[in-house]
mmCIF file of C-alpha atoms and ligand atoms in Angstrom:
data_model
loop_
_atom_site.group_PDB
_atom_site.id
_atom_site.type_symbol
_atom_site.label_atom_id
_atom_site.label_comp_id
_atom_site.label_asym_id
_atom_site.label_seq_id
_atom_site.Cartn_x
_atom_site.Cartn_y
_atom_site.Cartn_z
ATOM 1 C CA PRO V 605 -21.249 11.609 -13.442
ATOM 2 C CA SER V 606 -23.359 9.751 -10.940
ATOM 3 C CA SER V 607 -22.146 10.022 -7.383
ATOM 4 C CA LYS V 608 -24.715 7.597 -6.063
ATOM 5 C CA THR V 609 -23.233 4.520 -4.464
ATOM 6 C CA SER V 610 -26.242 2.723 -3.111
ATOM 7 C CA GLY V 611 -29.602 1.679 -4.438
ATOM 8 C CA SER V 612 -30.473 0.529 -7.910
ATOM 9 C CA ALA V 613 -29.646 3.876 -9.560
ATOM 10 C CA ALA V 614 -25.895 3.398 -9.349
ATOM 11 C CA LYS V 615 -24.659 1.388 -12.319
ATOM 12 C CA PRO V 616 -21.014 0.349 -12.112
ATOM 13 C CA PRO V 617 -19.101 1.472 -15.210
ATOM 14 C CA GLN V 618 -18.845 -1.228 -17.874
ATOM 15 C CA PRO V 619 -15.897 -0.230 -20.033
ATOM 16 C CA SER V 620 -14.892 -2.081 -23.177
ATOM 17 C CA ALA V 621 -11.582 -3.914 -23.178
ATOM 18 C CA SER V 622 -10.060 -1.225 -25.389
ATOM 19 C CA GLN V 623 -11.218 1.577 -23.069
ATOM 20 C CA LEU V 624 -9.520 -0.178 -20.186
ATOM 21 C CA ASP V 625 -6.375 -0.795 -22.229
ATOM 22 C CA ALA V 626 -6.248 2.923 -23.020
ATOM 23 C CA VAL V 627 -6.293 3.759 -19.307
ATOM 24 C CA ARG V 628 -3.587 1.193 -18.603
ATOM 25 C CA ALA V 629 -1.436 2.741 -21.351
ATOM 26 C CA SER V 630 -1.962 6.243 -19.947
ATOM 27 C CA ILE V 631 -0.894 5.049 -16.508
ATOM 28 C CA ARG V 632 2.271 3.459 -17.894
ATOM 29 C CA ASP V 633 3.055 6.730 -19.699
ATOM 30 C CA LEU V 634 2.906 8.841 -16.558
ATOM 31 C CA LEU V 635 4.992 6.604 -14.290
ATOM 32 C CA LYS V 636 8.273 8.149 -15.351
ATOM 33 C CA GLN V 637 8.627 11.395 -13.347
ATOM 34 C CA PRO V 638 12.290 12.484 -13.565
ATOM 35 C CA ASN V 639 11.874 15.288 -11.034
ATOM 36 C CA TYR V 640 9.966 13.338 -8.413
ATOM 37 C CA ASP V 641 11.667 11.252 -5.706
ATOM 38 C CA ASP V 642 13.552 8.380 -7.364
ATOM 39 C CA GLY V 643 12.202 9.188 -10.833
ATOM 40 C CA SER V 644 8.915 7.299 -10.674
ATOM 41 C CA ALA V 645 5.361 7.985 -9.544
ATOM 42 C CA GLY V 646 4.928 4.222 -9.083
ATOM 43 C CA PRO V 647 5.737 3.781 -5.380
ATOM 44 C CA VAL V 648 3.511 6.578 -4.098
ATOM 45 C CA ILE V 649 0.679 5.334 -6.338
ATOM 46 C CA VAL V 650 1.054 1.841 -4.839
ATOM 47 C CA ARG V 651 0.790 3.385 -1.382
ATOM 48 C CA LEU V 652 -2.317 5.318 -2.429
ATOM 49 C CA ALA V 653 -4.066 2.097 -3.446
ATOM 50 C CA TRP V 654 -2.975 0.311 -0.272
ATOM 51 C CA HIS V 655 -4.169 3.108 2.006
ATOM 52 C CA SER V 656 -7.459 3.381 0.146
ATOM 53 C CA ALA V 657 -8.089 -0.347 0.719
ATOM 54 C CA GLY V 658 -6.375 -0.758 4.101
ATOM 55 C CA THR V 659 -9.169 0.937 6.044
ATOM 56 C CA TYR V 660 -11.318 -2.175 5.706
ATOM 57 C CA ASP V 661 -12.940 -3.561 8.837
ATOM 58 C CA ALA V 662 -14.341 -7.037 8.295
ATOM 59 C CA ALA V 663 -16.541 -6.938 11.411
ATOM 60 C CA SER V 664 -18.596 -3.925 10.290
ATOM 61 C CA GLY V 665 -18.000 -4.276 6.546
ATOM 62 C CA THR V 666 -16.842 -0.652 6.426
ATOM 63 C CA GLY V 667 -13.808 0.872 4.707
ATOM 64 C CA GLY V 668 -11.953 -0.518 1.712
ATOM 65 C CA SER V 669 -11.118 0.838 -1.715
ATOM 66 C CA ASN V 670 -14.704 1.466 -2.785
ATOM 67 C CA GLY V 671 -15.700 5.123 -2.586
ATOM 68 C CA ALA V 672 -12.311 6.848 -2.955
ATOM 69 C CA GLY V 673 -13.074 8.708 0.254
ATOM 70 C CA MET V 674 -9.508 10.014 0.421
ATOM 71 C CA ARG V 675 -10.589 12.851 -1.909
ATOM 72 C CA TYR V 676 -12.331 14.276 1.137
ATOM 73 C CA GLU V 677 -10.661 15.826 4.167
ATOM 74 C CA ALA V 678 -12.245 13.312 6.550
ATOM 75 C CA GLU V 679 -10.028 10.555 5.118
ATOM 76 C CA GLY V 680 -7.457 12.479 3.065
ATOM 77 C CA GLY V 681 -6.507 14.497 6.150
ATOM 78 C CA ASP V 682 -5.635 11.417 8.213
ATOM 79 C CA PRO V 683 -1.952 12.010 9.105
ATOM 80 C CA ALA V 684 -1.308 8.445 7.873
ATOM 81 C CA ASN V 685 -2.241 9.648 4.382
ATOM 82 C CA ALA V 686 0.209 12.575 4.304
ATOM 83 C CA GLY V 687 1.901 12.777 0.895
ATOM 84 C CA LEU V 688 -0.692 10.740 -0.972
ATOM 85 C CA GLN V 689 -2.050 13.938 -2.538
ATOM 86 C CA HIS V 690 0.984 13.636 -4.860
ATOM 87 C CA ALA V 691 -0.260 10.267 -6.098
ATOM 88 C CA ARG V 692 -3.771 11.611 -6.601
ATOM 89 C CA ALA V 693 -2.398 14.628 -8.491
ATOM 90 C CA PHE V 694 -0.314 12.390 -10.791
ATOM 91 C CA LEU V 695 -3.469 10.481 -11.717
ATOM 92 C CA GLU V 696 -5.743 13.501 -12.204
ATOM 93 C CA PRO V 697 -4.926 13.979 -15.941
ATOM 94 C CA ILE V 698 -5.878 10.332 -16.527
ATOM 95 C CA LYS V 699 -9.218 10.839 -14.836
ATOM 96 C CA SER V 700 -9.777 13.902 -17.071
ATOM 97 C CA ALA V 701 -8.820 12.010 -20.224
ATOM 98 C CA HIS V 702 -10.943 8.955 -19.303
ATOM 99 C CA PRO V 703 -13.813 10.396 -17.270
ATOM 100 C CA TRP V 704 -15.787 7.137 -17.346
ATOM 101 C CA ILE V 705 -13.447 5.470 -14.842
ATOM 102 C CA THR V 706 -14.153 6.081 -11.163
ATOM 103 C CA TYR V 707 -11.386 7.336 -8.884
ATOM 104 C CA ALA V 708 -11.707 4.183 -6.790
ATOM 105 C CA ASP V 709 -11.077 2.019 -9.859
ATOM 106 C CA LEU V 710 -8.347 4.294 -11.210
ATOM 107 C CA TRP V 711 -6.315 4.322 -7.982
ATOM 108 C CA THR V 712 -6.398 0.541 -7.624
ATOM 109 C CA LEU V 713 -5.769 -0.137 -11.317
ATOM 110 C CA ALA V 714 -2.867 2.342 -11.361
ATOM 111 C CA ALA V 715 -1.159 0.436 -8.546
ATOM 112 C CA ILE V 716 -1.228 -2.902 -10.320
ATOM 113 C CA VAL V 717 -0.114 -1.343 -13.615
ATOM 114 C CA ALA V 718 2.734 0.385 -11.748
ATOM 115 C CA ILE V 719 3.859 -2.782 -9.958
ATOM 116 C CA GLU V 720 3.968 -4.692 -13.225
ATOM 117 C CA ALA V 721 5.812 -1.841 -14.968
ATOM 118 C CA MET V 722 8.390 -1.858 -12.126
ATOM 119 C CA ASP V 723 9.193 -5.541 -12.914
ATOM 120 C CA GLY V 724 6.742 -6.900 -10.355
ATOM 121 C CA PRO V 725 4.189 -9.664 -10.820
ATOM 122 C CA ARG V 726 0.982 -9.414 -12.818
ATOM 123 C CA ILE V 727 -1.877 -8.854 -10.412
ATOM 124 C CA PRO V 728 -5.513 -9.672 -11.200
ATOM 125 C CA TRP V 729 -7.826 -6.660 -10.992
ATOM 126 C CA LYS V 730 -11.548 -6.166 -11.337
ATOM 127 C CA GLY V 731 -13.325 -2.846 -11.801
ATOM 128 C CA GLY V 732 -16.743 -1.621 -10.792
ATOM 129 C CA ARG V 733 -15.978 0.456 -7.712
ATOM 130 C CA THR V 734 -18.045 3.598 -7.255
ATOM 131 C CA ASP V 735 -17.023 6.984 -5.832
ATOM 132 C CA PHE V 736 -18.641 8.472 -2.758
ATOM 133 C CA GLY V 737 -20.435 11.722 -3.476
ATOM 134 C CA THR V 738 -21.032 14.642 -1.171
ATOM 135 C CA ALA V 739 -24.467 13.505 0.039
ATOM 136 C CA GLU V 740 -24.622 13.012 3.775
ATOM 137 C CA GLU V 741 -25.201 9.266 3.518
ATOM 138 C CA ASP V 742 -22.142 8.863 1.287
ATOM 139 C CA GLN V 743 -19.971 10.989 3.565
ATOM 140 C CA ALA V 744 -21.069 8.876 6.520
ATOM 141 C CA ARG V 745 -19.502 5.861 4.803
ATOM 142 C CA ILE V 746 -16.007 7.385 4.874
ATOM 143 C CA PRO V 747 -14.081 5.267 7.369
ATOM 144 C CA PRO V 748 -12.844 6.839 10.591
ATOM 145 C CA ARG V 749 -9.196 7.885 10.797
ATOM 146 C CA GLY V 750 -6.641 5.790 12.603
ATOM 147 C CA ARG V 751 -7.233 2.440 10.903
ATOM 148 C CA LEU V 752 -3.843 2.296 9.121
ATOM 149 C CA PRO V 753 -0.708 0.830 10.699
ATOM 150 C CA ASP V 754 1.796 2.812 12.767
ATOM 151 C CA GLY V 755 5.403 2.123 11.746
ATOM 152 C CA ALA V 756 6.683 2.818 15.256
ATOM 153 C CA LYS V 757 4.951 -0.277 16.645
ATOM 154 C CA GLY V 758 5.538 -4.031 16.563
ATOM 155 C CA ALA V 759 4.224 -7.468 15.643
ATOM 156 C CA ASP V 760 1.138 -7.343 17.916
ATOM 157 C CA HIS V 761 0.040 -4.119 16.253
ATOM 158 C CA LEU V 762 0.466 -5.634 12.780
ATOM 159 C CA ARG V 763 -1.683 -8.620 13.769
ATOM 160 C CA ILE V 764 -4.405 -6.318 15.119
ATOM 161 C CA ILE V 765 -4.469 -4.044 12.057
ATOM 162 C CA PHE V 766 -4.222 -6.786 9.429
ATOM 163 C CA GLY V 767 -6.363 -9.189 11.451
ATOM 164 C CA ARG V 768 -9.132 -6.591 11.254
ATOM 165 C CA MET V 769 -8.928 -7.076 7.476
ATOM 166 C CA ARG V 770 -8.745 -10.888 7.967
ATOM 167 C CA PHE V 771 -5.177 -11.294 6.723
ATOM 168 C CA ASN V 772 -3.079 -14.104 8.227
ATOM 169 C CA ASP V 773 0.620 -14.046 9.197
ATOM 170 C CA GLN V 774 1.839 -15.210 5.785
ATOM 171 C CA GLU V 775 -0.231 -12.539 4.067
ATOM 172 C CA ILE V 776 1.066 -9.834 6.413
ATOM 173 C CA VAL V 777 4.656 -10.690 5.513
ATOM 174 C CA ALA V 778 3.908 -10.905 1.786
ATOM 175 C CA LEU V 779 2.183 -7.507 1.831
ATOM 176 C CA SER V 780 5.087 -5.985 3.736
ATOM 177 C CA GLY V 781 7.284 -6.869 0.765
ATOM 178 C CA ALA V 782 5.825 -3.782 -0.934
ATOM 179 C CA HIS V 783 8.512 -1.906 0.986
ATOM 180 C CA ASN V 784 10.819 -2.935 -1.849
ATOM 181 C CA LEU V 785 9.332 0.186 -3.379
ATOM 182 C CA GLY V 786 9.661 3.848 -2.548
ATOM 183 C CA ARG V 787 10.872 5.682 0.492
ATOM 184 C CA CYS V 788 9.978 7.422 3.717
ATOM 185 C CA HIS V 789 9.780 11.210 3.802
ATOM 186 C CA LEU V 790 10.554 13.284 6.906
ATOM 187 C CA ASP V 791 7.738 15.694 6.080
ATOM 188 C CA ARG V 792 5.167 12.916 5.604
ATOM 189 C CA SER V 793 5.728 10.143 8.152
ATOM 190 C CA GLY V 794 8.742 11.519 10.033
ATOM 191 C CA PHE V 795 10.799 8.482 8.984
ATOM 192 C CA HIS V 796 13.606 8.894 6.487
ATOM 193 C CA GLY V 797 15.064 6.944 3.579
ATOM 194 C CA LYS V 798 14.476 3.950 1.344
ATOM 195 C CA TRP V 799 14.416 0.264 2.158
ATOM 196 C CA VAL V 800 16.399 -0.988 -0.852
ATOM 197 C CA ASN V 801 19.004 0.402 -3.245
ATOM 198 C CA ASN V 802 16.722 0.498 -6.276
ATOM 199 C CA PRO V 803 13.337 1.580 -4.915
ATOM 200 C CA THR V 804 11.619 1.681 -8.299
ATOM 201 C CA ARG V 805 12.194 -1.972 -9.157
ATOM 202 C CA PHE V 806 10.002 -4.587 -7.503
ATOM 203 C CA SER V 807 11.923 -7.578 -6.110
ATOM 204 C CA ASN V 808 12.439 -9.617 -2.927
ATOM 205 C CA GLN V 809 15.478 -7.534 -1.962
ATOM 206 C CA TYR V 810 13.637 -6.135 1.081
ATOM 207 C CA PHE V 811 13.511 -9.612 2.632
ATOM 208 C CA ARG V 812 17.141 -10.345 1.816
ATOM 209 C CA LEU V 813 18.233 -7.073 3.369
ATOM 210 C CA LEU V 814 16.117 -7.682 6.471
ATOM 211 C CA LEU V 815 18.104 -10.859 7.097
ATOM 212 C CA ALA V 816 21.214 -8.658 6.953
ATOM 213 C CA ASN V 817 24.010 -10.976 6.023
ATOM 214 C CA GLU V 818 26.588 -8.415 5.004
ATOM 215 C CA LYS V 819 25.881 -5.593 7.396
ATOM 216 C CA GLU V 820 23.638 -5.112 10.400
ATOM 217 C CA TRP V 821 20.586 -3.128 11.404
ATOM 218 C CA ARG V 822 21.120 -0.538 14.107
ATOM 219 C CA ARG V 823 18.552 1.557 15.881
ATOM 220 C CA LYS V 824 18.857 5.253 15.088
ATOM 221 C CA THR V 825 17.081 8.262 16.563
ATOM 222 C CA LEU V 826 16.529 10.973 13.967
ATOM 223 C CA ALA V 827 16.784 14.688 14.762
ATOM 224 C CA ASN V 828 12.966 14.797 15.031
ATOM 225 C CA GLY V 829 13.070 12.140 17.755
ATOM 226 C CA VAL V 830 11.674 9.381 15.512
ATOM 227 C CA GLU V 831 13.324 5.963 15.881
ATOM 228 C CA GLN V 832 14.091 3.761 12.890
ATOM 229 C CA PHE V 833 16.786 1.298 11.880
ATOM 230 C CA VAL V 834 19.681 1.867 9.491
ATOM 231 C CA TYR V 835 21.869 -0.615 7.648
ATOM 232 C CA VAL V 836 25.496 -0.208 8.717
ATOM 233 C CA GLU V 837 28.818 -1.995 8.584
ATOM 234 C CA LYS V 838 29.274 -4.413 11.452
ATOM 235 C CA VAL V 839 31.436 -2.656 14.020
ATOM 236 C CA GLU V 840 32.374 -3.730 17.488
ATOM 237 C CA GLY V 841 31.108 -1.318 20.117
ATOM 238 C CA GLN V 842 29.737 2.062 19.215
ATOM 239 C CA SER V 843 30.490 5.149 21.208
ATOM 240 C CA GLU V 844 27.651 6.459 23.311
ATOM 241 C CA GLY V 845 25.571 9.269 21.915
ATOM 242 C CA GLU V 846 26.733 8.718 18.356
ATOM 243 C CA GLU V 847 23.932 7.951 15.872
ATOM 244 C CA PRO V 848 24.806 5.431 13.156
ATOM 245 C CA GLU V 849 24.805 6.545 9.509
ATOM 246 C CA GLY V 850 23.378 4.366 6.772
ATOM 247 C CA GLU V 851 21.525 4.923 3.537
ATOM 248 C CA LEU V 852 19.010 2.084 3.811
ATOM 249 C CA MET V 853 16.352 1.924 6.494
ATOM 250 C CA MET V 854 13.717 -0.236 8.180
ATOM 251 C CA LEU V 855 10.741 0.789 10.283
ATOM 252 C CA PRO V 856 10.222 -0.773 13.718
ATOM 253 C CA THR V 857 7.263 -2.671 12.155
ATOM 254 C CA ASP V 858 9.574 -4.044 9.432
ATOM 255 C CA MET V 859 12.042 -5.230 12.086
ATOM 256 C CA SER V 860 9.232 -6.970 13.972
ATOM 257 C CA LEU V 861 9.000 -9.375 11.012
ATOM 258 C CA LEU V 862 12.441 -10.618 12.114
ATOM 259 C CA SER V 863 11.878 -10.830 15.849
ATOM 260 C CA ASP V 864 8.562 -12.671 15.601
ATOM 261 C CA PRO V 865 9.323 -16.346 14.813
ATOM 262 C CA VAL V 866 6.245 -16.982 12.628
ATOM 263 C CA PHE V 867 6.756 -13.808 10.609
ATOM 264 C CA ARG V 868 10.452 -14.613 10.321
ATOM 265 C CA LYS V 869 9.793 -18.001 8.780
ATOM 266 C CA TRP V 870 8.024 -16.213 5.898
ATOM 267 C CA VAL V 871 10.764 -13.580 5.596
ATOM 268 C CA GLU V 872 13.231 -16.440 5.087
ATOM 269 C CA ILE V 873 11.007 -18.158 2.517
ATOM 270 C CA TYR V 874 10.530 -14.964 0.508
ATOM 271 C CA ALA V 875 14.203 -13.984 0.751
ATOM 272 C CA ALA V 876 15.170 -17.356 -0.719
ATOM 273 C CA ASP V 877 12.446 -17.673 -3.344
ATOM 274 C CA LYS V 878 11.552 -14.648 -5.435
ATOM 275 C CA ASP V 879 8.982 -16.543 -7.522
ATOM 276 C CA ARG V 880 7.153 -17.661 -4.394
ATOM 277 C CA PHE V 881 7.113 -14.068 -3.128
ATOM 278 C CA PHE V 882 5.817 -12.750 -6.452
ATOM 279 C CA ALA V 883 3.026 -15.352 -6.579
ATOM 280 C CA ASP V 884 1.994 -14.732 -2.972
ATOM 281 C CA PHE V 885 2.246 -10.952 -3.305
ATOM 282 C CA SER V 886 0.084 -11.013 -6.418
ATOM 283 C CA ALA V 887 -2.610 -13.018 -4.632
ATOM 284 C CA VAL V 888 -2.605 -10.946 -1.457
ATOM 285 C CA PHE V 889 -2.513 -7.550 -3.188
ATOM 286 C CA ALA V 890 -5.455 -8.612 -5.379
ATOM 287 C CA LYS V 891 -7.289 -9.649 -2.202
ATOM 288 C CA LEU V 892 -6.482 -6.291 -0.556
ATOM 289 C CA LEU V 893 -8.000 -4.368 -3.454
ATOM 290 C CA GLU V 894 -11.203 -6.429 -3.250
ATOM 291 C CA LEU V 895 -11.835 -5.892 0.481
ATOM 292 C CA GLY V 896 -15.370 -4.703 1.134
ATOM 293 C CA ILE V 897 -16.428 -5.042 -2.501
ATOM 294 C CA ARG V 898 -19.375 -7.353 -3.082
ATOM 295 C CA ARG V 899 -19.724 -9.036 -6.457
ATOM 296 C CA ASP V 900 -22.230 -11.364 -8.046
ATOM 297 C CA GLY V 901 -21.282 -14.640 -9.719
ATOM 298 C CA GLU V 902 -20.179 -12.804 -12.855
ATOM 299 C CA GLY V 903 -17.889 -10.454 -10.979
ATOM 300 C CA ASN V 904 -20.179 -7.440 -11.266
ATOM 301 C CA VAL V 905 -20.322 -5.208 -8.216
ATOM 302 C CA VAL V 906 -23.489 -5.645 -6.234
ATOM 303 C CA ASN V 907 -24.645 -2.341 -4.838
ATOM 304 C CA ASP V 908 -25.869 -2.883 -1.356
ATOM 305 C CA SER V 909 -28.903 -0.744 -0.660
ATOM 306 C CA ASN V 910 -28.666 -1.743 2.991
ATOM 307 C CA VAL V 911 -25.424 0.127 3.418
ATOM 308 C CA LYS V 912 -26.409 3.091 5.519
ATOM 309 C CA ALA V 913 -24.290 5.322 7.686
ATOM 310 C CA GLY V 914 -21.259 3.172 7.083
ATOM 311 C CA TYR V 915 -22.650 -0.086 8.407
ATOM 312 C CA ARG V 916 -23.997 -3.149 6.669
ATOM 313 C CA SER V 917 -27.177 -4.333 8.296
HETATM 314 FE FE1 CCH F 1084 4.126 1.131 3.778
HETATM 315 N N1 CCH F 1084 4.959 2.794 4.586
HETATM 316 N N2 CCH F 1084 3.622 0.474 5.621
HETATM 317 N N3 CCH F 1084 3.183 -0.449 2.955
HETATM 318 N N4 CCH F 1084 4.551 1.864 1.959
HETATM 319 C C1 CCH F 1084 5.575 3.805 3.918
HETATM 320 C C2 CCH F 1084 5.807 3.882 2.567
HETATM 321 C C3 CCH F 1084 5.340 2.947 1.663
HETATM 322 C C4 CCH F 1084 3.901 1.091 6.796
HETATM 323 C C5 CCH F 1084 4.458 2.340 6.958
HETATM 324 C C6 CCH F 1084 4.968 3.095 5.918
HETATM 325 C C7 CCH F 1084 2.548 -1.451 3.630
HETATM 326 C C8 CCH F 1084 2.594 -1.660 4.999
HETATM 327 C C9 CCH F 1084 3.056 -0.742 5.908
HETATM 328 C C10 CCH F 1084 4.247 1.243 0.760
HETATM 329 C C11 CCH F 1084 3.443 0.139 0.581
HETATM 330 C C12 CCH F 1084 2.926 -0.619 1.623
HETATM 331 C C13 CCH F 1084 5.984 4.812 4.852
HETATM 332 C C14 CCH F 1084 6.676 6.105 4.501
HETATM 333 C C15 CCH F 1084 5.615 4.367 6.092
HETATM 334 C C16 CCH F 1084 5.851 5.066 7.414
HETATM 335 C C17 CCH F 1084 5.654 7.172 4.108
HETATM 336 C C18 CCH F 1084 6.316 8.480 3.744
HETATM 337 O O1 CCH F 1084 7.008 9.041 4.600
HETATM 338 O O2 CCH F 1084 6.159 8.905 2.593
HETATM 339 C C19 CCH F 1084 3.518 0.232 7.896
HETATM 340 C C20 CCH F 1084 3.669 0.557 9.367
HETATM 341 C C21 CCH F 1084 3.013 -0.894 7.352
HETATM 342 C C22 CCH F 1084 2.544 -2.054 8.132
HETATM 343 O O3 CCH F 1084 2.510 -3.160 7.636
HETATM 344 C C23 CCH F 1084 1.812 -2.268 2.700
HETATM 345 C C24 CCH F 1084 0.932 -3.460 3.099
HETATM 346 C C25 CCH F 1084 2.043 -1.739 1.447
HETATM 347 C C26 CCH F 1084 1.510 -2.186 0.120
HETATM 348 C C27 CCH F 1084 1.127 -3.420 -0.134
HETATM 349 C C28 CCH F 1084 4.909 1.935 -0.319
HETATM 350 C C29 CCH F 1084 4.891 1.549 -1.802
HETATM 351 C C30 CCH F 1084 5.592 3.006 0.259
HETATM 352 C C31 CCH F 1084 6.480 4.036 -0.449
HETATM 353 C C32 CCH F 1084 5.698 5.300 -0.735
HETATM 354 C C33 CCH F 1084 6.508 6.384 -1.405
HETATM 355 O O4 CCH F 1084 6.022 7.512 -1.429
HETATM 356 O O5 CCH F 1084 7.599 6.123 -1.907
#
């Protein structure tokens, strides 16, 4: 397979509709993983796609889902990507069975197939991404580490990270709704637990829980020193030194969507209107997966021969 990603030699794959349908079917078949986490490979695959795209920097045109640089240590070894090797391993048999598809297309396609299979919205997707090879010029295009968000931070941090990708406040909140899915792992991020009761079914439950009508969110320090929030019964006064117990969790970044008034307005809208959330999530996730990918009028990827050493001239 060609590993070239620039110049006229690299032709984006042009699969037939039935070839693409076969990949979609294979993805649906592998989602059920009874011995993994909550029984589905879906959530970790969604995170793989998000982290592959979320390195985008609009100012330099670098990063984004093109290239699948996470296969290499430079990007895959970013502590923010800990655990995503499981998602890549789940998808490896599909790559073997359908070698024409690039990793960059497979990871992004798998996420939208998974979201739909977990009762989420249909999300538009276009192929044509290429994979970075081992040539020096390709390796130089792997984005630097440290571009992904840090869950221990707050609203300002979210605006800096997502602003770099040119997302607005509404889009930040809609994207955050992906935390309806999956869980935090102590050995990956240091945080612990799931956001919602059924973490393999896409819904707007995350927003409804954030608004915490029945219980309340309390700050908790885990044994590893990491601070998160847990959902607990409302109790008057809590004895000093006692950490609250609760099954559901929120990151400090999730809680910042409540304390920031503009973010909060969108949390309330999405908590009240699942259809609105699904429509907005579909649009913003599709936009995320297209970051840094240049297409001509027909939607074909335009390979940019000016991309050198990670920068567009
Ligand atoms: Fe996230 N996310 N995420 N997240 N995330 C984690 C897990 C998932 C942040 C931090 C974390 C998005 C935005 C943010 C998913 C999708 C999205 C974890 C736990 C942390 C920490 C990782 C672990 O321990 O395994 C922060 C900070 C932000 C800032 O906004 C966005 C955007 C998306 C997708 C659109 C999904 C899905 C998971 C679950 C993964 C799993 O393995 O279950």
